Amino acid sequence: MRAKRDLRLAGLLTAVVVAMTGCASAVEPQGVGVHDDVLGYHQSATEQLVNEDLIEGLGLQTNYVAVGYKHGVASDGSTLHVQHTTSYVDGSYLEREANETTGLSIDSYHEAGSDRIYYLFGDEYTETLDIKPWGVLPGADLDLENSPRSVCQLSAPNYACQILRSWNFTSEQLFDDESSERMPNHVQRNGDGSLLLTTAVSLSAMTESNMFTFSGSLAELVTDETLTQLIPAKIWFDRDGVVVKAEVNGTITSPDSDLTLELQIGYEVTGTADPEEVSVAVNSLDDDYTFELTDQAEIDAFWDDIQAVRLGEY
């Protein structure tokens, strides 16, 4: 019986082989996408995601808490660690800064409908510039309903704006240069309708968009060779196409030395804001703790001094 069964199986297999070879022209194998076509698909999908309306979608959100962060660790011991948190509710916003250097933080508060912004300066500023801790400067509503791109003026969302600008600069650079490799883009659609874009930005684009300032010993990282270096990036979108998270994360290496810099720069929406928490009793601030600037030339000079203190150049 076993011999007969083996013969039947052998005959069946032979018949299948004959059928496949004899009718080869009628067999339609499952198609595999051409590599260039796959790249083209992801590039097209990316261009639909990352367009001029993207920042506007971010600016039209009416209630959120978002964080922006920059972390840099260099092989020579240099470090940078800073985080900004923006709590936004219907035009009012409270922004906090956490800085690795004690006394260099700047917090701000604006109440919807007001023409002022209140800034709380850390001890390094108050002592070096001999100013009071609370500064009151002109600052009207951002009017995001009519000008949603103004969201980039907020500290945490500005991180997302910088990453998006860097991506656009990188895309322009690579597609304008015929000798460059294609821009790495891959779009993943999730079951809930959200999307993940895996891509990259160039060092040149990062500097052009002011995403990171390479000063001091880190300036030697910026060379003709490194400016074209690509750093991995990811951008997450919700089902409505709004950016909810973005991050650039990678290592930059100087070709002329052993200096390296590990970078992590990102933005993330962490939840919704409580209207009661987005409120500061600024009307009760004592005059002994506040100063006010109204002249634009004086304001510009003041921010120059603040930047000099921040960079240790004052």
Short mmCIF file of C-alpha atoms in Angstrom, two decimals:
data_model
loop_
_atom_site.label_atom_id
_atom_site.label_comp_id
_atom_site.label_asym_id
_atom_site.label_seq_id
_atom_site.Cartn_x
_atom_site.Cartn_y
_atom_site.Cartn_z
CA MET A 1 0.00 0.00 0.00
CA ARG A 2 2.79 2.42 0.86
CA ALA A 3 4.47 1.81 -2.50
CA LYS A 4 1.25 2.59 -4.36
CA ARG A 5 0.70 5.77 -2.28
CA ASP A 6 4.24 6.96 -3.04
CA LEU A 7 3.65 6.32 -6.74
CA ARG A 8 0.41 8.30 -6.63
CA LEU A 9 2.17 11.22 -4.89
CA ALA A 10 5.02 11.10 -7.41
CA GLY A 11 2.55 11.08 -10.26
CA LEU A 12 0.64 14.02 -8.78
CA LEU A 13 3.83 16.08 -8.38
CA THR A 14 4.86 15.26 -11.95
CA ALA A 15 1.46 16.36 -13.22
CA VAL A 16 1.77 19.65 -11.35
CA VAL A 17 5.25 20.30 -12.76
CA VAL A 18 4.08 19.50 -16.29
CA ALA A 19 1.07 21.77 -15.89
CA MET A 20 3.25 24.66 -14.63
CA THR A 21 5.85 24.30 -17.38
CA GLY A 22 3.38 23.61 -20.13
CA CYS A 23 1.21 26.64 -19.29
CA ALA A 24 3.90 29.04 -18.18
CA SER A 25 2.55 31.86 -20.33
CA ALA A 26 -0.77 31.69 -18.48
CA VAL A 27 0.74 31.89 -14.99
CA GLU A 28 0.76 35.40 -13.47
CA PRO A 29 3.30 35.50 -10.61
CA GLN A 30 2.72 37.87 -7.69
CA GLY A 31 4.28 41.20 -8.63
CA VAL A 32 7.13 42.69 -6.61
CA GLY A 33 7.41 46.50 -6.68
CA VAL A 34 10.27 47.98 -8.66
CA HIS A 35 12.71 49.64 -6.24
CA ASP A 36 12.53 53.06 -7.93
CA ASP A 37 8.73 52.87 -7.91
CA VAL A 38 8.72 52.13 -4.18
CA LEU A 39 11.02 55.10 -3.56
CA GLY A 40 8.79 57.25 -5.72
CA TYR A 41 5.70 56.20 -3.79
CA HIS A 42 7.25 57.11 -0.43
CA GLN A 43 8.59 60.38 -1.81
CA SER A 44 5.14 61.31 -3.13
CA ALA A 45 3.47 60.33 0.17
CA THR A 46 6.05 62.39 2.06
CA GLU A 47 5.49 65.48 -0.08
CA GLN A 48 1.76 65.24 0.67
CA LEU A 49 2.54 65.16 4.40
CA VAL A 50 5.32 67.72 4.68
CA ASN A 51 3.91 70.73 2.89
CA GLU A 52 3.27 74.40 3.58
CA ASP A 53 0.02 73.62 5.40
CA LEU A 54 1.71 71.41 7.98
CA ILE A 55 2.70 74.18 10.39
CA GLU A 56 -0.73 75.73 9.95
CA GLY A 57 -2.32 72.52 11.23
CA LEU A 58 -0.10 72.77 14.28
CA GLY A 59 -1.06 76.40 14.84
CA LEU A 60 -4.81 75.75 14.74
CA GLN A 61 -4.74 73.54 17.82
CA THR A 62 -6.53 75.26 20.72
CA ASN A 63 -5.51 73.25 23.77
CA TYR A 64 -2.32 71.28 24.37
CA VAL A 65 0.82 70.79 26.41
CA ALA A 66 3.96 70.30 24.33
CA VAL A 67 7.64 69.90 25.08
CA GLY A 68 10.67 70.73 22.95
CA TYR A 69 14.11 69.46 23.89
CA LYS A 70 17.74 69.59 22.81
CA HIS A 71 20.40 67.26 24.13
CA GLY A 72 23.99 67.25 22.94
CA VAL A 73 26.94 65.28 24.32
CA ALA A 74 30.34 65.77 22.68
CA SER A 75 33.40 63.57 23.03
CA ASP A 76 35.39 66.54 24.41
CA GLY A 77 33.01 66.78 27.38
CA SER A 78 30.83 69.61 26.06
CA THR A 79 27.12 69.17 26.80
CA LEU A 80 23.82 70.87 26.12
CA HIS A 81 20.58 69.97 27.85
CA VAL A 82 17.54 72.23 27.57
CA GLN A 83 13.79 71.67 27.54
CA HIS A 84 10.89 74.02 26.89
CA THR A 85 7.31 73.28 27.91
CA THR A 86 4.39 75.20 26.38
CA SER A 87 0.90 74.99 27.88
CA TYR A 88 -1.62 76.63 25.54
CA VAL A 89 -5.36 77.25 26.02
CA ASP A 90 -7.38 79.45 23.65
CA GLY A 91 -4.76 82.16 23.21
CA SER A 92 -3.29 82.10 26.72
CA TYR A 93 0.03 80.37 27.19
CA LEU A 94 2.54 79.60 29.91
CA GLU A 95 6.06 78.61 28.89
CA ARG A 96 8.73 77.13 31.12
CA GLU A 97 12.39 76.42 30.47
CA ALA A 98 14.59 73.82 32.13
CA ASN A 99 18.28 74.43 31.55
CA GLU A 100 21.31 72.45 32.68
CA THR A 101 22.96 75.70 33.78
CA THR A 102 21.43 77.01 36.99
CA GLY A 103 20.06 80.53 36.63
CA LEU A 104 19.81 80.62 32.82
CA SER A 105 16.13 79.72 32.50
CA ILE A 106 13.51 82.13 31.13
CA ASP A 107 9.78 81.52 31.66
CA SER A 108 7.01 83.53 30.01
CA TYR A 109 3.29 84.12 30.36
CA HIS A 110 0.70 85.75 28.12
CA GLU A 111 -3.02 86.07 28.83
CA ALA A 112 -5.37 86.02 25.85
CA GLY A 113 -6.50 89.55 24.99
CA SER A 114 -3.54 91.19 26.72
CA ASP A 115 -0.93 93.35 24.97
CA ARG A 116 1.87 92.20 27.27
CA ILE A 117 4.14 89.24 27.85
CA TYR A 118 5.58 88.64 31.32
CA TYR A 119 9.05 87.09 31.50
CA LEU A 120 10.63 85.55 34.58
CA PHE A 121 14.44 85.68 34.32
CA GLY A 122 16.86 83.39 36.13
CA ASP A 123 19.49 84.57 38.59
CA GLU A 124 22.28 84.71 35.99
CA TYR A 125 20.41 87.43 34.11
CA THR A 126 19.24 89.40 37.12
CA GLU A 127 22.71 89.48 38.67
CA THR A 128 24.76 90.04 35.52
CA LEU A 129 22.46 92.68 34.00
CA ASP A 130 21.30 94.09 37.36
CA ILE A 131 17.60 93.70 36.50
CA LYS A 132 14.54 92.67 38.46
CA PRO A 133 13.29 89.10 37.94
CA TRP A 134 10.02 89.96 36.15
CA GLY A 135 10.18 91.80 32.84
CA VAL A 136 7.07 93.19 31.14
CA LEU A 137 7.39 93.62 27.37
CA PRO A 138 4.91 94.31 24.56
CA GLY A 139 3.28 91.20 23.16
CA ALA A 140 -0.17 90.93 21.62
CA ASP A 141 -2.11 87.74 20.86
CA LEU A 142 -0.59 85.56 18.15
CA ASP A 143 -3.94 85.53 16.31
CA LEU A 144 -3.39 81.91 15.31
CA GLU A 145 -6.86 81.60 13.82
CA ASN A 146 -5.87 84.01 11.05
CA SER A 147 -2.11 83.46 11.15
CA PRO A 148 -1.53 79.87 12.30
CA ARG A 149 2.13 79.85 11.30
CA SER A 150 2.79 82.27 14.15
CA VAL A 151 2.74 79.17 16.37
CA CYS A 152 6.48 78.99 15.65
CA GLN A 153 6.90 81.94 18.03
CA LEU A 154 6.00 79.63 20.93
CA SER A 155 9.01 77.92 22.47
CA ALA A 156 8.05 74.22 22.31
CA PRO A 157 6.22 74.29 18.92
CA ASN A 158 9.24 76.14 17.50
CA TYR A 159 11.20 72.89 17.81
CA ALA A 160 8.73 71.22 15.44
CA CYS A 161 8.94 74.20 13.08
CA GLN A 162 12.75 73.98 13.03
CA ILE A 163 12.69 70.25 12.27
CA LEU A 164 10.16 70.76 9.47
CA ARG A 165 12.21 73.63 8.01
CA SER A 166 15.33 71.48 8.20
CA TRP A 167 13.56 68.70 6.32
CA ASN A 168 12.48 71.10 3.58
CA PHE A 169 16.00 72.58 3.29
CA THR A 170 17.46 69.07 3.09
CA SER A 171 14.96 68.00 0.44
CA GLU A 172 15.78 71.04 -1.69
CA GLN A 173 19.52 70.46 -1.32
CA LEU A 174 19.42 66.79 -2.29
CA PHE A 175 17.08 67.16 -5.22
CA ASP A 176 18.94 70.19 -6.56
CA ASP A 177 22.20 68.23 -6.50
CA GLU A 178 22.08 65.51 -9.16
CA SER A 179 25.12 63.82 -7.65
CA SER A 180 23.44 63.36 -4.28
CA GLU A 181 21.66 60.23 -3.16
CA ARG A 182 17.92 60.36 -2.92
CA MET A 183 16.31 61.73 0.21
CA PRO A 184 15.56 58.80 2.54
CA ASN A 185 11.79 58.82 3.13
CA HIS A 186 9.50 56.06 4.34
CA VAL A 187 5.85 56.55 5.31
CA GLN A 188 4.16 54.05 7.60
CA ARG A 189 0.39 54.18 8.05
CA ASN A 190 -0.97 52.75 11.30
CA GLY A 191 -4.34 51.13 11.96
CA ASP A 192 -5.68 54.21 13.77
CA GLY A 193 -4.93 56.45 10.78
CA SER A 194 -1.79 57.98 12.28
CA LEU A 195 1.42 58.13 10.25
CA LEU A 196 5.15 57.83 10.87
CA LEU A 197 7.65 59.42 8.49
CA THR A 198 11.18 58.05 8.77
CA THR A 199 13.58 60.42 7.06
CA ALA A 200 16.74 62.51 7.67
CA VAL A 201 18.03 66.07 7.76
CA SER A 202 21.45 67.39 6.80
CA LEU A 203 23.81 69.24 9.10
CA SER A 204 23.70 72.14 6.65
CA ALA A 205 19.91 72.32 6.96
CA MET A 206 20.13 72.16 10.75
CA THR A 207 22.40 75.18 10.87
CA GLU A 208 20.34 77.07 8.28
CA SER A 209 17.14 76.58 10.32
CA ASN A 210 18.89 77.52 13.60
CA MET A 211 18.08 74.11 15.05
CA PHE A 212 21.50 73.89 16.67
CA THR A 213 24.32 76.42 17.15
CA PHE A 214 27.82 74.99 16.79
CA SER A 215 29.96 77.37 18.84
CA GLY A 216 33.25 77.08 20.69
CA SER A 217 35.06 73.77 20.19
CA LEU A 218 32.01 72.36 18.38
CA ALA A 219 32.55 74.79 15.48
CA GLU A 220 35.13 72.39 14.03
CA LEU A 221 32.32 69.91 13.39
CA VAL A 222 30.96 72.20 10.67
CA THR A 223 33.05 71.53 7.55
CA ASP A 224 32.40 71.03 3.85
CA GLU A 225 32.48 67.30 4.48
CA THR A 226 30.06 67.28 7.42
CA LEU A 227 27.55 69.79 6.06
CA THR A 228 26.16 67.13 3.72
CA GLN A 229 26.02 64.49 6.44
CA LEU A 230 22.50 63.18 7.07
CA ILE A 231 21.16 62.71 10.60
CA PRO A 232 18.21 60.31 11.09
CA ALA A 233 14.83 61.93 11.80
CA LYS A 234 11.28 60.77 12.49
CA ILE A 235 8.02 62.72 12.36
CA TRP A 236 4.75 61.38 13.78
CA PHE A 237 1.33 62.61 12.57
CA ASP A 238 -2.09 62.00 14.07
CA ARG A 239 -5.01 60.87 11.89
CA ASP A 240 -5.74 64.52 11.00
CA GLY A 241 -2.20 65.11 9.76
CA VAL A 242 -1.11 67.22 12.74
CA VAL A 243 2.46 66.78 13.94
CA VAL A 244 2.36 65.27 17.43
CA LYS A 245 6.02 64.27 17.67
CA ALA A 246 9.24 64.89 15.77
CA GLU A 247 12.83 63.99 16.55
CA VAL A 248 16.31 64.23 15.05
CA ASN A 249 18.64 61.71 16.67
CA GLY A 250 22.14 60.81 15.53
CA THR A 251 25.89 61.40 15.73
CA ILE A 252 28.04 63.95 13.90
CA THR A 253 31.72 63.16 13.44
CA SER A 254 34.49 65.55 12.45
CA PRO A 255 36.53 64.07 9.57
CA ASP A 256 39.70 65.89 10.69
CA SER A 257 39.66 64.93 14.37
CA ASP A 258 38.24 62.45 16.85
CA LEU A 259 35.54 64.92 17.92
CA THR A 260 31.99 63.54 17.83
CA LEU A 261 28.64 64.96 18.91
CA GLU A 262 25.61 62.89 19.85
CA LEU A 263 22.44 64.89 19.17
CA GLN A 264 18.80 64.46 20.17
CA ILE A 265 16.43 67.28 19.24
CA GLY A 266 12.68 66.83 19.40
CA TYR A 267 9.12 67.97 19.96
CA GLU A 268 6.15 66.11 21.43
CA VAL A 269 2.56 66.86 22.40
CA THR A 270 2.19 65.34 25.86
CA GLY A 271 -1.47 66.08 26.62
CA THR A 272 -4.05 68.80 27.14
CA ALA A 273 -3.69 71.88 29.34
CA ASP A 274 -5.73 72.77 32.40
CA PRO A 275 -6.98 76.38 31.99
CA GLU A 276 -6.40 77.03 35.69
CA GLU A 277 -2.76 76.03 35.39
CA VAL A 278 -2.25 78.31 32.39
CA SER A 279 -2.67 81.36 34.58
CA VAL A 280 -0.30 83.57 36.55
CA ALA A 281 -1.44 86.26 39.01
CA VAL A 282 0.66 88.93 37.31
CA ASN A 283 -1.60 91.76 38.53
CA SER A 284 -0.45 91.06 42.07
CA LEU A 285 3.26 91.28 41.29
CA ASP A 286 5.08 93.79 43.48
CA ASP A 287 6.69 96.70 41.62
CA ASP A 288 9.94 95.91 43.42
CA TYR A 289 10.17 92.71 41.37
CA THR A 290 9.19 94.00 37.93
CA PHE A 291 10.55 96.25 35.18
CA GLU A 292 8.95 97.30 31.91
CA LEU A 293 10.36 98.07 28.46
CA THR A 294 8.37 99.77 25.69
CA ASP A 295 10.90 101.36 23.31
CA GLN A 296 11.77 98.96 20.48
CA ALA A 297 15.43 99.96 20.26
CA GLU A 298 15.77 99.45 23.99
CA ILE A 299 14.02 96.08 23.73
CA ASP A 300 16.35 94.92 20.93
CA ALA A 301 19.42 95.92 22.93
CA PHE A 302 18.02 94.15 25.98
CA TRP A 303 17.58 90.83 24.14
CA ASP A 304 21.11 91.16 22.74
CA ASP A 305 22.37 91.41 26.33
CA ILE A 306 20.26 88.41 27.34
CA GLN A 307 21.77 86.36 24.51
CA ALA A 308 25.29 87.46 25.49
CA VAL A 309 24.69 86.29 29.06
CA ARG A 310 23.29 83.02 27.79
CA LEU A 311 26.41 82.38 25.70
CA GLY A 312 28.77 83.49 28.47
CA GLU A 313 29.95 86.45 26.42
CA TYR A 314 28.67 89.34 28.55
#
